Amino acid sequence: MYIAALLARTEDGWRASDTELDDVETLSDLTDLAREATVDDDTVIVFIEQEDAWFGLVRVDGEEDPRIYVSDAASAARSSYGEILLTDELLGRDPEDPDALEELVDLDGTEDGEPEEDDEDITLDDTSAVPTGPLGDTRILVDVGLSEDELLALRTDALTEIADVLGAADVLETVQ
């Protein structure tokens, strides 16, 4: 089970709302969702948690690139929503060139000369290249009152802790 919430800064404080991630497939989709939650290009924090296994934060400030923090990258890599947050840049990998990949694949979806695979033979990508533990911008919430050490110490019920620091605990209760 997932928890997904948006915390948007307004001139009157923070506004919280739960959100559905059904139509979110990429970090760009998630960033667009966050930007739609604010009127004045203020800060929006997207919070995603999977059953106390991991949580992730995406901070969007106006038109700036999103900042990302994931509490346990290896756990998040086994999750469809976690994979959205674990970008090549965050993992320190060179992004794959989609044009180069297209050249390797024949129209039937197989490489030239390769037999087609049965669905049973398809395996998930090896997540061993994803580090265990926190990954990303540990200073993501420093300016709003949550230090790096406090962020790294969060394990369970992280959304409540973060909302408390932001002074948004009362508005968060309306969406939980």
Short mmCIF file of C-alpha atoms in Angstrom, two decimals:
data_model
loop_
_atom_site.label_atom_id
_atom_site.label_comp_id
_atom_site.label_asym_id
_atom_site.label_seq_id
_atom_site.Cartn_x
_atom_site.Cartn_y
_atom_site.Cartn_z
CA MET A 1 0.00 0.00 0.00
CA TYR A 2 1.17 3.48 -0.85
CA ILE A 3 0.61 6.84 0.75
CA ALA A 4 0.97 9.82 -1.54
CA ALA A 5 0.48 13.41 -0.44
CA LEU A 6 1.23 16.88 -1.74
CA LEU A 7 2.26 19.65 0.63
CA ALA A 8 2.03 23.02 -1.12
CA ARG A 9 3.29 26.23 0.44
CA THR A 10 0.87 29.14 0.22
CA GLU A 11 0.96 32.65 1.62
CA ASP A 12 -1.28 31.34 4.44
CA GLY A 13 0.97 28.38 5.31
CA TRP A 14 0.98 24.84 3.97
CA ARG A 15 -1.91 23.14 2.20
CA ALA A 16 -2.00 19.35 2.17
CA SER A 17 -3.81 17.06 -0.20
CA ASP A 18 -3.70 13.39 -0.92
CA THR A 19 -3.07 12.47 -4.50
CA GLU A 20 -3.51 9.58 -6.87
CA LEU A 21 -0.46 8.42 -8.77
CA ASP A 22 -2.32 6.17 -11.22
CA ASP A 23 -1.50 8.38 -14.21
CA VAL A 24 2.08 9.13 -13.11
CA GLU A 25 4.65 7.17 -15.10
CA THR A 26 7.72 9.42 -15.03
CA LEU A 27 9.41 11.99 -12.86
CA SER A 28 8.25 14.59 -15.37
CA ASP A 29 4.61 13.53 -14.79
CA LEU A 30 5.12 13.78 -11.04
CA THR A 31 6.74 17.21 -11.38
CA ASP A 32 3.84 18.42 -13.51
CA LEU A 33 1.38 17.14 -10.88
CA ALA A 34 3.25 19.09 -8.21
CA ARG A 35 3.30 22.27 -10.27
CA GLU A 36 -0.45 22.02 -10.80
CA ALA A 37 -0.92 22.05 -7.01
CA THR A 38 0.40 25.59 -6.64
CA VAL A 39 -0.81 28.90 -7.99
CA ASP A 40 2.19 31.14 -7.40
CA ASP A 41 5.04 28.73 -8.23
CA ASP A 42 5.66 28.24 -4.53
CA THR A 43 7.29 25.16 -3.07
CA VAL A 44 5.49 21.84 -3.38
CA ILE A 45 6.69 18.70 -1.67
CA VAL A 46 5.46 15.37 -2.99
CA PHE A 47 5.62 12.62 -0.38
CA ILE A 48 5.41 8.93 -1.32
CA GLU A 49 5.66 6.08 1.17
CA GLN A 50 5.32 2.35 0.74
CA GLU A 51 4.25 0.47 3.90
CA ASP A 52 7.10 1.79 6.04
CA ALA A 53 9.63 0.14 3.67
CA TRP A 54 10.78 3.43 2.16
CA PHE A 55 9.65 6.97 1.53
CA GLY A 56 10.56 9.51 -1.07
CA LEU A 57 10.34 13.27 -1.38
CA VAL A 58 10.25 15.34 -4.52
CA ARG A 59 10.54 19.06 -4.01
CA VAL A 60 9.48 21.39 -6.77
CA ASP A 61 10.25 25.10 -6.49
CA GLY A 62 8.69 26.97 -9.41
CA GLU A 63 10.34 26.06 -12.70
CA GLU A 64 13.54 24.71 -11.12
CA ASP A 65 14.50 21.08 -11.59
CA PRO A 66 12.94 18.83 -8.96
CA ARG A 67 15.04 17.80 -5.97
CA ILE A 68 14.71 14.19 -4.85
CA TYR A 69 15.38 12.23 -1.68
CA VAL A 70 14.71 8.51 -1.19
CA SER A 71 15.07 6.92 2.27
CA ASP A 72 16.07 3.46 0.97
CA ALA A 73 16.98 3.28 -2.69
CA ALA A 74 17.22 -0.53 -2.86
CA SER A 75 13.69 -0.92 -1.46
CA ALA A 76 12.37 1.82 -3.73
CA ALA A 77 13.92 0.12 -6.77
CA ARG A 78 11.54 -2.80 -6.22
CA SER A 79 8.54 -0.48 -6.43
CA SER A 80 6.94 1.04 -9.50
CA TYR A 81 6.64 4.43 -7.80
CA GLY A 82 10.15 4.17 -6.44
CA GLU A 83 11.51 3.57 -9.92
CA ILE A 84 10.03 6.92 -10.95
CA LEU A 85 12.21 8.67 -8.37
CA LEU A 86 15.39 6.70 -9.07
CA THR A 87 16.50 8.56 -12.17
CA ASP A 88 19.76 7.85 -13.96
CA GLU A 89 21.07 11.17 -12.68
CA LEU A 90 20.22 10.33 -9.07
CA LEU A 91 21.88 6.92 -9.43
CA GLY A 92 24.95 8.44 -11.05
CA ARG A 93 24.44 6.59 -14.35
CA ASP A 94 24.71 7.93 -17.85
CA PRO A 95 21.20 8.23 -19.27
CA GLU A 96 20.41 5.68 -21.91
CA ASP A 97 20.17 7.05 -25.43
CA PRO A 98 16.71 5.99 -26.66
CA ASP A 99 17.85 6.29 -30.30
CA ALA A 100 20.69 3.82 -29.70
CA LEU A 101 18.29 1.36 -28.10
CA GLU A 102 15.85 1.69 -31.00
CA GLU A 103 18.57 0.66 -33.46
CA LEU A 104 19.15 -2.59 -31.55
CA VAL A 105 15.53 -3.70 -31.61
CA ASP A 106 13.82 -5.15 -34.65
CA LEU A 107 10.19 -4.32 -35.38
CA ASP A 108 9.01 -7.48 -33.63
CA GLY A 109 10.68 -6.32 -30.40
CA THR A 110 13.65 -8.69 -30.58
CA GLU A 111 17.24 -7.99 -31.49
CA ASP A 112 18.27 -9.04 -34.99
CA GLY A 113 18.89 -12.78 -35.08
CA GLU A 114 17.64 -13.33 -31.51
CA PRO A 115 14.79 -15.74 -30.84
CA GLU A 116 11.72 -14.30 -29.17
CA GLU A 117 11.65 -14.78 -25.39
CA ASP A 118 8.80 -16.42 -23.58
CA ASP A 119 7.17 -14.25 -20.94
CA GLU A 120 8.52 -16.69 -18.34
CA ASP A 121 12.12 -15.93 -19.34
CA ILE A 122 11.82 -12.19 -18.78
CA THR A 123 13.42 -11.11 -15.51
CA LEU A 124 13.43 -7.82 -13.69
CA ASP A 125 16.45 -5.57 -14.00
CA ASP A 126 19.22 -6.30 -11.54
CA THR A 127 18.77 -3.87 -8.64
CA SER A 128 22.19 -4.66 -7.19
CA ALA A 129 23.50 -1.47 -8.85
CA VAL A 130 21.13 0.52 -6.65
CA PRO A 131 22.66 1.39 -3.28
CA THR A 132 21.03 0.32 -0.04
CA GLY A 133 20.03 3.20 2.18
CA PRO A 134 19.33 6.88 1.56
CA LEU A 135 19.96 8.49 -1.79
CA GLY A 136 19.51 11.98 -3.10
CA ASP A 137 19.42 15.50 -1.70
CA THR A 138 19.66 15.20 2.08
CA ARG A 139 19.37 19.00 2.34
CA ILE A 140 15.98 18.98 0.60
CA LEU A 141 14.12 20.36 3.67
CA VAL A 142 16.88 22.20 5.56
CA ASP A 143 15.47 25.65 4.72
CA VAL A 144 12.05 24.70 6.11
CA GLY A 145 13.40 23.37 9.40
CA LEU A 146 14.36 19.69 8.92
CA SER A 147 18.11 19.12 9.15
CA GLU A 148 20.01 16.50 7.21
CA ASP A 149 20.49 14.41 10.35
CA GLU A 150 16.78 14.58 11.20
CA LEU A 151 15.83 13.56 7.66
CA LEU A 152 18.26 10.64 7.70
CA ALA A 153 16.85 9.49 11.06
CA LEU A 154 13.25 9.26 9.77
CA ARG A 155 12.06 5.69 9.34
CA THR A 156 8.34 5.17 9.94
CA ASP A 157 5.57 7.71 9.96
CA ALA A 158 7.86 10.11 8.12
CA LEU A 159 4.99 12.12 6.64
CA THR A 160 3.69 13.05 10.09
CA GLU A 161 7.18 14.05 11.26
CA ILE A 162 7.76 16.19 8.19
CA ALA A 163 4.33 17.83 8.49
CA ASP A 164 5.07 18.63 12.15
CA VAL A 165 8.31 20.40 11.20
CA LEU A 166 6.56 22.34 8.45
CA GLY A 167 3.74 23.33 10.78
CA ALA A 168 1.30 21.47 8.53
CA ALA A 169 0.24 18.66 10.87
CA ASP A 170 -3.28 20.06 11.27
CA VAL A 171 -3.88 20.34 7.52
CA LEU A 172 -2.40 16.90 6.96
CA GLU A 173 -4.99 15.34 9.25
CA THR A 174 -7.72 16.46 6.87
CA VAL A 175 -6.33 14.25 4.07
CA GLN A 176 -5.37 11.12 6.00
#
